[in-house]
Amino acid sequence: MAANYNPGSDIASGGAQPHPDSSTPPISGDTPRITPPTSIQAQAGNGNTVQSIHPDSHEGIPNPRDRAIQDMAIAIIEKAIAIEASDIHINPEKDRTRLRYRRDGVLHEQEPLDRAKFAPLASCLKIMASLDIAQRWIPQDGRIRLEYGDRHIELRVSTYPTIDGESIVMRILDKDTTLPDTGDLGLSERDMREFNKVINRSGGIFLVTGPTGSGKTTTLYSAINSLDSHHKHIVTIEEPVECELKDINQGEIKEKRGFGFAQALRALLRHDPDIILVGEIRDGETAETAFRAANTGHLVLSTLHTNSAVSAVTRLKDLGVESFLVGSSLLASLGQRLVRKICPDCIQEVQPRQRDLESVEHLGVKATDTFFAGKGCTKCHNTGYKGRIGIFELFALDDEMRDMISHNLAEKDLLEYARRGGMTTLLEDGLTKARAGLTSLLEVARVL
Ligand SMILES: [Zn+2]
């Protein structure tokens, strides 16, 4: 069974979906089963036994170490893995416990869980994640490591105290997932050519921009995975390491211990790197250090939270990087979103609906144009979609552009110049993919 690599983590709006999925099929008999972590049989993380500190355990509520509760926890996780979900959301409410799975970036509602079993279930999951089950009023985060068939699965567990109890979200990280080749990311021919040019440079900085869950990290992983790791020293600074790569030194920041992106980057510069992947640039110190590295013969790859590729320039200046430094060291900025791919088993032609048309008609989409959508079938768990693909806009810098940036020209002037040079926007790339039947018009409208 091939797991999808789903880096998305934000709570995306459900959007307008043709086939809201509420019924995922049960796991079949030949599906691999989870080997539970040993922590579930051991004591709670703080050394106390569950019985002695769990106030509910004597009140007729099932004990979190009861077999039935453990089985319930395992079944929830197993089903999530079986349907290739990226996250599990368990949210207690007044009279029910919601269970949702995120698949291809969108949450899907499941049968609610028995409210009476929520407290022991939450405790059971917290024991598995080595969290303190006596603490229910502060957020906690931990991890659960599992074997699933021959795959190594890690769950990042985070709890958040709500007025109805602790909300639990688990991100599923499959350490054995295969990364897409750069050629399979979804870049157009022109963008692919520029992308390859940029990632093979020996110095400068390349940024992938977009909101959380837009696939930025996967793109960078694929990029460094395609580079020569034998003759180049490739190192990463991440939070967290989402996928383990062969022949690449991956570091994980520990903010609580004072090991943040900027500190890690400074230490790395004394560590003889050729290529550095910085998980994210989100403060001035990291931005400045990254540009210093890029300016001294290192290729730096990183991500930035901006809406468009060109707005990376403004964002970097806002973070305190000097215009001339942005102009001289930035190689390119790649804007990215992820759209769900239409299921090839139930794809059909559709005409755009009036309300969808309004948002894209300025691009020449007409009511008579043909687009595509998935009808929903067993192969796609009735969602009409299977897997995801990126939509992109690549803002690459030439000498004229560097000059314009150094002279602080406005974003719209930079964009206009780039467009004259052949740059396509996220919306244009999305529409091209929708017209080709790779995704639906609704998906493009959902993510942009
Ligand atoms: Zn289908």
XYZ file of C-alpha atoms and ligand atoms in Angstrom:
449
model
C 0.000 0.000 0.000
C 1.512 3.310 -1.042
C 0.961 6.102 1.424
C 0.456 9.611 0.199
C 2.935 12.151 1.388
C 0.711 14.805 2.851
C 2.515 17.705 4.428
C -0.614 19.810 4.927
C -1.529 20.769 8.437
C -3.823 23.752 8.343
C -7.525 23.384 8.872
C -8.610 24.051 5.327
C -12.148 25.071 4.771
C -14.227 22.295 3.353
C -14.911 24.419 0.315
C -17.497 23.440 -2.214
C -17.010 19.797 -2.916
C -19.033 17.786 -5.311
C -18.816 14.659 -3.192
C -18.516 15.301 0.535
C -17.310 12.039 1.932
C -18.777 10.731 5.125
C -18.406 7.042 4.608
C -14.985 5.560 4.321
C -15.085 1.816 3.857
C -14.085 -0.487 6.684
C -10.600 -1.925 6.655
C -10.422 -5.191 4.777
C -9.087 -8.378 6.344
C -5.719 -8.347 4.544
C -4.798 -4.820 5.655
C -1.682 -4.672 7.851
C -2.345 -4.175 11.540
C -0.635 -1.860 13.958
C 1.803 -3.146 16.517
C 0.931 -0.978 19.526
C 3.779 0.974 21.096
C 5.136 -0.444 24.342
C 4.164 2.718 26.221
C 0.561 1.596 26.250
C 1.515 -1.399 28.346
C 3.939 0.575 30.470
C 3.298 3.289 32.986
C 2.322 6.851 32.222
C 5.135 9.237 31.257
C 5.431 10.809 34.695
C 6.029 7.482 36.421
C 2.574 7.181 37.976
C 0.316 4.361 37.082
C -2.766 5.286 35.154
C -5.165 4.018 37.793
C -3.663 6.079 40.579
C -3.878 9.445 38.863
C -6.857 9.172 36.563
C -9.738 10.689 38.508
C -12.425 9.157 36.303
C -11.185 5.627 36.416
C -13.200 4.689 39.489
C -16.435 6.353 38.391
C -17.764 3.612 36.179
C -16.046 5.120 33.146
C -13.842 2.672 31.259
C -10.223 2.743 32.296
C -7.844 4.016 29.580
C -5.872 0.805 29.863
C -8.927 -1.351 29.247
C -8.540 -3.585 26.258
C -11.668 -2.158 24.606
C -10.370 1.423 24.828
C -6.972 0.440 23.474
C -8.649 -1.396 20.606
C -10.735 1.685 19.858
C -7.632 3.904 19.761
C -5.795 1.459 17.527
C -8.813 1.079 15.207
C -9.057 4.863 14.765
C -5.387 5.074 13.826
C -5.483 1.989 11.590
C -8.394 3.292 9.592
C -6.669 6.645 9.123
C -3.569 4.941 7.752
C -5.629 2.600 5.579
C -7.427 5.482 3.846
C -4.170 7.447 3.525
C -5.238 10.263 5.829
C -2.653 12.840 6.888
C -4.301 13.868 10.167
C -6.770 12.540 12.710
C -8.974 15.017 14.576
C -10.835 13.968 17.716
C -12.917 16.822 19.111
C -15.149 16.415 22.165
C -18.428 18.351 22.123
C -21.285 18.563 24.647
C -23.106 15.444 23.508
C -20.826 13.711 21.037
C -17.200 13.251 20.062
C -16.392 14.207 16.503
C -13.930 12.120 14.544
C -12.535 13.501 11.310
C -9.775 12.418 8.962
C -7.881 14.804 6.728
C -7.287 13.284 3.337
C -5.674 15.165 0.446
C -5.891 18.349 2.490
C -9.603 18.221 3.321
C -11.303 17.024 6.514
C -13.870 14.242 6.233
C -16.434 13.645 8.951
C -16.712 10.104 10.347
C -19.307 8.454 12.590
C -19.156 10.294 15.943
C -17.567 8.384 18.821
C -19.327 7.467 22.045
C -19.060 10.595 24.253
C -18.802 8.473 27.403
C -15.660 6.853 26.075
C -13.931 10.108 25.174
C -12.072 10.698 28.476
C -10.512 7.229 28.643
C -9.789 7.313 24.903
C -8.017 10.651 25.246
C -6.025 9.302 28.195
C -5.174 6.146 26.286
C -3.813 8.168 23.340
C -1.930 10.422 25.750
C -0.307 7.405 27.403
C 0.690 6.122 23.970
C 2.252 9.526 23.240
C 4.015 9.616 26.647
C 2.035 12.678 27.712
C 1.009 13.518 31.263
C -2.572 12.345 31.590
C -3.069 14.244 34.851
C -2.656 17.503 32.916
C -5.827 18.233 31.012
C -5.852 22.016 31.142
C -2.656 22.815 29.293
C -1.791 21.958 25.670
C 0.724 19.167 25.252
C 2.539 17.594 22.345
C 4.166 14.221 21.970
C 4.661 11.421 19.530
C 3.607 7.839 19.016
C 5.769 5.452 17.007
C 4.039 2.511 15.369
C 4.746 -0.361 13.080
C 2.149 -0.848 10.364
C 2.991 -3.903 8.328
C 6.610 -3.143 7.389
C 6.155 0.613 7.555
C 7.348 2.881 10.335
C 4.678 5.377 11.211
C 5.083 8.285 13.556
C 2.147 10.236 14.933
C 2.678 13.781 16.176
C 0.054 14.188 18.863
C -1.094 17.580 20.049
C -3.751 18.286 22.635
C -5.655 21.512 23.080
C -7.909 22.087 26.104
C -11.368 23.244 25.017
C -14.402 24.020 27.146
C -15.776 20.545 26.346
C -12.569 18.622 26.979
C -9.246 18.059 25.309
C -9.235 18.242 21.556
C -6.721 15.793 20.091
C -5.084 16.092 16.698
C -2.628 13.528 15.351
C -0.460 14.160 12.311
C 0.563 10.952 10.556
C 4.155 10.889 9.355
C 5.152 7.915 7.268
C 8.923 7.633 7.482
C 8.994 5.181 4.587
C 7.061 7.364 2.178
C 8.593 7.903 -1.239
C 9.160 11.453 -2.374
C 7.916 12.520 -5.784
C 10.594 13.145 -8.416
C 10.934 16.830 -9.243
C 9.431 16.004 -12.639
C 6.249 14.754 -10.958
C 5.586 17.824 -8.814
C 3.439 19.409 -11.508
C 5.723 22.171 -12.776
C 5.101 23.379 -16.322
C 7.866 22.897 -18.859
C 9.083 26.479 -18.527
C 8.951 26.455 -14.723
C 10.712 23.082 -14.600
C 13.550 24.406 -16.730
C 14.002 27.467 -14.484
C 13.611 25.327 -11.345
C 16.424 22.976 -12.451
C 18.649 25.911 -13.313
C 18.135 27.444 -9.885
C 18.618 24.340 -7.731
C 21.850 23.523 -9.550
C 23.442 26.883 -8.751
C 26.320 26.911 -6.264
C 25.230 30.022 -4.390
C 22.175 32.136 -3.739
C 18.799 31.608 -2.198
C 15.710 29.857 -3.527
C 12.383 30.247 -1.757
C 9.131 28.335 -1.989
C 6.181 30.419 -0.845
C 2.609 29.655 0.170
C 0.450 29.039 3.222
C 0.853 26.103 5.619
C 0.009 22.829 3.939
C 0.724 24.004 0.404
C 3.410 21.389 -0.187
C 6.424 23.695 0.122
C 8.526 21.240 2.117
C 7.830 18.347 -0.256
C 9.013 20.496 -3.158
C 12.251 21.323 -1.368
C 12.747 17.703 -0.290
C 12.325 16.588 -3.888
C 14.786 19.273 -4.971
C 17.587 18.228 -2.618
C 16.828 14.564 -3.231
C 17.599 15.166 -6.907
C 20.958 16.819 -6.164
C 24.357 15.207 -5.936
C 24.689 14.328 -2.261
C 27.986 12.485 -2.771
C 30.056 15.440 -3.850
C 28.092 18.100 -2.031
C 27.448 18.448 1.685
C 23.700 18.869 2.017
C 22.360 19.739 5.456
C 18.925 20.670 6.703
C 17.441 22.545 9.649
C 13.831 21.538 10.079
C 10.878 21.698 12.402
C 10.153 18.829 12.498
C 11.959 16.424 10.171
C 8.965 15.241 8.137
C 10.679 12.708 5.953
C 14.058 11.028 6.361
C 16.312 11.415 3.335
C 19.249 9.234 2.372
C 22.750 10.769 2.425
C 21.514 14.090 3.781
C 22.293 15.413 7.258
C 18.979 16.434 8.722
C 18.794 18.588 11.831
C 15.772 19.383 13.921
C 15.448 22.638 15.819
C 14.616 22.599 19.521
C 13.228 26.059 20.167
C 12.621 25.348 23.869
C 16.318 24.606 24.323
C 17.392 27.751 22.490
C 18.206 25.922 19.251
C 16.154 27.875 16.714
C 16.558 28.367 12.965
C 18.970 31.310 13.310
C 21.205 29.529 15.859
C 21.227 26.364 13.774
C 22.072 28.294 10.639
C 24.987 30.081 12.300
C 26.350 26.774 13.599
C 25.936 25.222 10.172
C 28.020 27.873 8.475
C 30.999 26.531 10.458
C 30.071 22.996 9.382
C 31.296 23.280 5.768
C 27.975 22.963 3.947
C 27.365 23.338 0.213
C 23.597 23.264 0.242
C 21.451 24.253 3.220
C 17.738 23.651 3.555
C 16.185 25.931 6.170
C 12.677 24.743 7.043
C 11.214 28.211 7.223
C 12.282 31.845 7.332
C 9.992 33.582 9.796
C 12.151 36.109 11.617
C 14.669 38.773 10.727
C 17.627 37.013 12.278
C 17.063 33.833 10.253
C 16.455 35.863 7.098
C 19.637 37.844 7.551
C 21.768 34.780 8.342
C 20.275 32.897 5.383
C 21.171 35.748 3.042
C 24.663 35.973 4.485
C 25.075 32.254 3.788
C 23.686 32.649 0.282
C 26.042 35.535 -0.362
C 29.113 33.540 0.661
C 28.924 30.648 -1.758
C 26.157 28.465 -0.352
C 22.940 27.436 -1.984
C 20.162 28.095 0.527
C 16.697 26.638 0.053
C 13.864 27.744 2.276
C 10.181 28.557 2.578
C 8.316 31.750 3.297
C 4.675 32.440 4.180
C 3.512 34.766 1.442
C 0.534 34.687 -0.889
C 2.408 35.134 -4.122
C 5.900 34.431 -5.406
C 6.689 38.078 -6.081
C 5.577 39.220 -2.612
C 8.573 37.314 -1.196
C 10.597 40.398 -2.082
C 8.442 42.671 0.078
C 8.314 40.128 2.894
C 12.113 39.809 2.981
C 12.480 43.579 3.142
C 9.892 43.676 5.956
C 12.040 41.130 7.800
C 14.939 43.545 7.559
C 16.949 42.182 4.623
C 18.491 45.059 2.644
C 17.108 45.599 -0.858
C 20.497 45.226 -2.509
C 21.016 41.895 -0.717
C 17.608 40.608 -1.861
C 18.454 41.768 -5.375
C 21.889 40.193 -5.408
C 21.244 36.861 -3.663
C 17.655 35.842 -4.362
C 17.655 33.421 -7.306
C 13.940 32.789 -7.582
C 10.774 32.426 -5.586
C 8.276 29.686 -6.337
C 4.649 30.226 -5.291
C 2.810 26.977 -4.633
C -0.579 25.495 -3.696
C -1.794 21.906 -3.656
C -4.943 20.878 -5.479
C -6.594 17.479 -5.349
C -6.284 15.397 -8.488
C -9.471 14.104 -10.048
C -9.864 10.358 -9.558
C -8.986 8.723 -12.895
C -11.578 5.985 -12.284
C -14.621 8.241 -12.142
C -13.620 11.388 -14.046
C -16.303 12.972 -16.206
C -16.796 16.172 -18.185
C -18.695 19.029 -16.549
C -19.701 22.560 -17.420
C -18.743 25.234 -14.880
C -21.591 26.361 -12.623
C -22.650 30.004 -12.635
C -21.318 30.834 -9.182
C -17.943 29.228 -9.932
C -17.818 31.092 -13.192
C -17.999 34.503 -11.558
C -14.675 34.043 -9.787
C -12.765 33.049 -12.925
C -14.553 34.715 -15.828
C -11.969 37.490 -15.999
C -9.591 34.779 -17.211
C -11.799 33.918 -20.091
C -13.642 30.929 -18.643
C -17.059 30.657 -20.310
C -20.194 28.786 -19.311
C -19.804 26.581 -22.374
C -16.218 25.599 -21.536
C -15.593 22.028 -20.580
C -13.982 21.139 -17.292
C -13.806 17.882 -15.368
C -14.871 16.430 -12.018
C -14.851 13.051 -10.303
C -18.219 11.401 -9.874
C -17.093 9.446 -6.827
C -16.312 5.728 -6.706
C -14.898 3.131 -4.343
C -11.342 3.801 -5.543
C -11.475 7.411 -4.302
C -13.572 6.695 -1.176
C -16.413 8.512 -2.920
C -14.653 11.878 -2.912
C -14.009 12.193 -6.656
C -10.361 12.928 -5.920
C -7.222 10.872 -5.481
C -3.822 12.319 -4.599
C -2.680 15.883 -5.030
C -0.610 17.931 -7.432
C 1.024 21.339 -7.120
C 0.069 24.477 -8.965
C 2.900 26.936 -9.284
C 4.186 30.349 -10.270
C 7.913 30.816 -10.648
C 9.313 34.281 -10.191
C 12.909 34.111 -11.444
C 15.334 37.002 -11.292
C 17.478 38.266 -14.159
C 19.921 41.175 -14.055
C 17.261 43.738 -14.961
C 15.020 42.395 -12.164
C 17.878 42.491 -9.631
C 18.369 46.125 -10.515
C 14.670 46.852 -10.119
C 14.625 45.184 -6.667
C 17.758 47.008 -5.517
C 16.076 50.252 -6.555
C 12.967 49.361 -4.539
C 10.518 49.255 -7.424
C 6.946 48.350 -6.505
C 5.735 44.742 -6.479
C 3.355 45.361 -9.370
C 6.215 46.646 -11.538
C 8.279 43.571 -10.728
C 5.336 41.334 -11.573
C 4.641 43.173 -14.810
C 8.240 42.775 -15.896
C 8.256 39.075 -14.951
C 4.996 38.501 -16.857
C 6.504 40.061 -19.964
C 9.306 37.522 -19.604
C 6.822 34.646 -19.681
C 5.958 34.094 -16.014
C 2.559 32.448 -15.466
C 0.524 32.945 -12.284
C -0.910 30.397 -9.858
C -4.388 30.986 -11.268
C -3.247 30.507 -14.843
C -1.390 27.325 -13.959
C -4.425 26.104 -12.010
C -6.732 26.747 -14.948
C -4.362 24.993 -17.341
C -4.442 21.942 -15.064
C -8.228 22.157 -14.731
C -8.682 22.338 -18.514
C -6.402 19.305 -18.858
C -8.584 17.334 -16.430
C -5.902 17.024 -13.762
C -8.001 18.895 -11.239
C -11.403 20.547 -11.057
C -12.301 24.197 -11.411
C -13.722 24.029 -7.867
C -10.385 22.868 -6.500
C -8.571 25.776 -8.124
C -11.163 28.168 -6.714
C -10.849 26.490 -3.260
C -7.108 26.990 -2.898
C -6.766 30.413 -4.519
Zn -13.257 7.778 -8.114
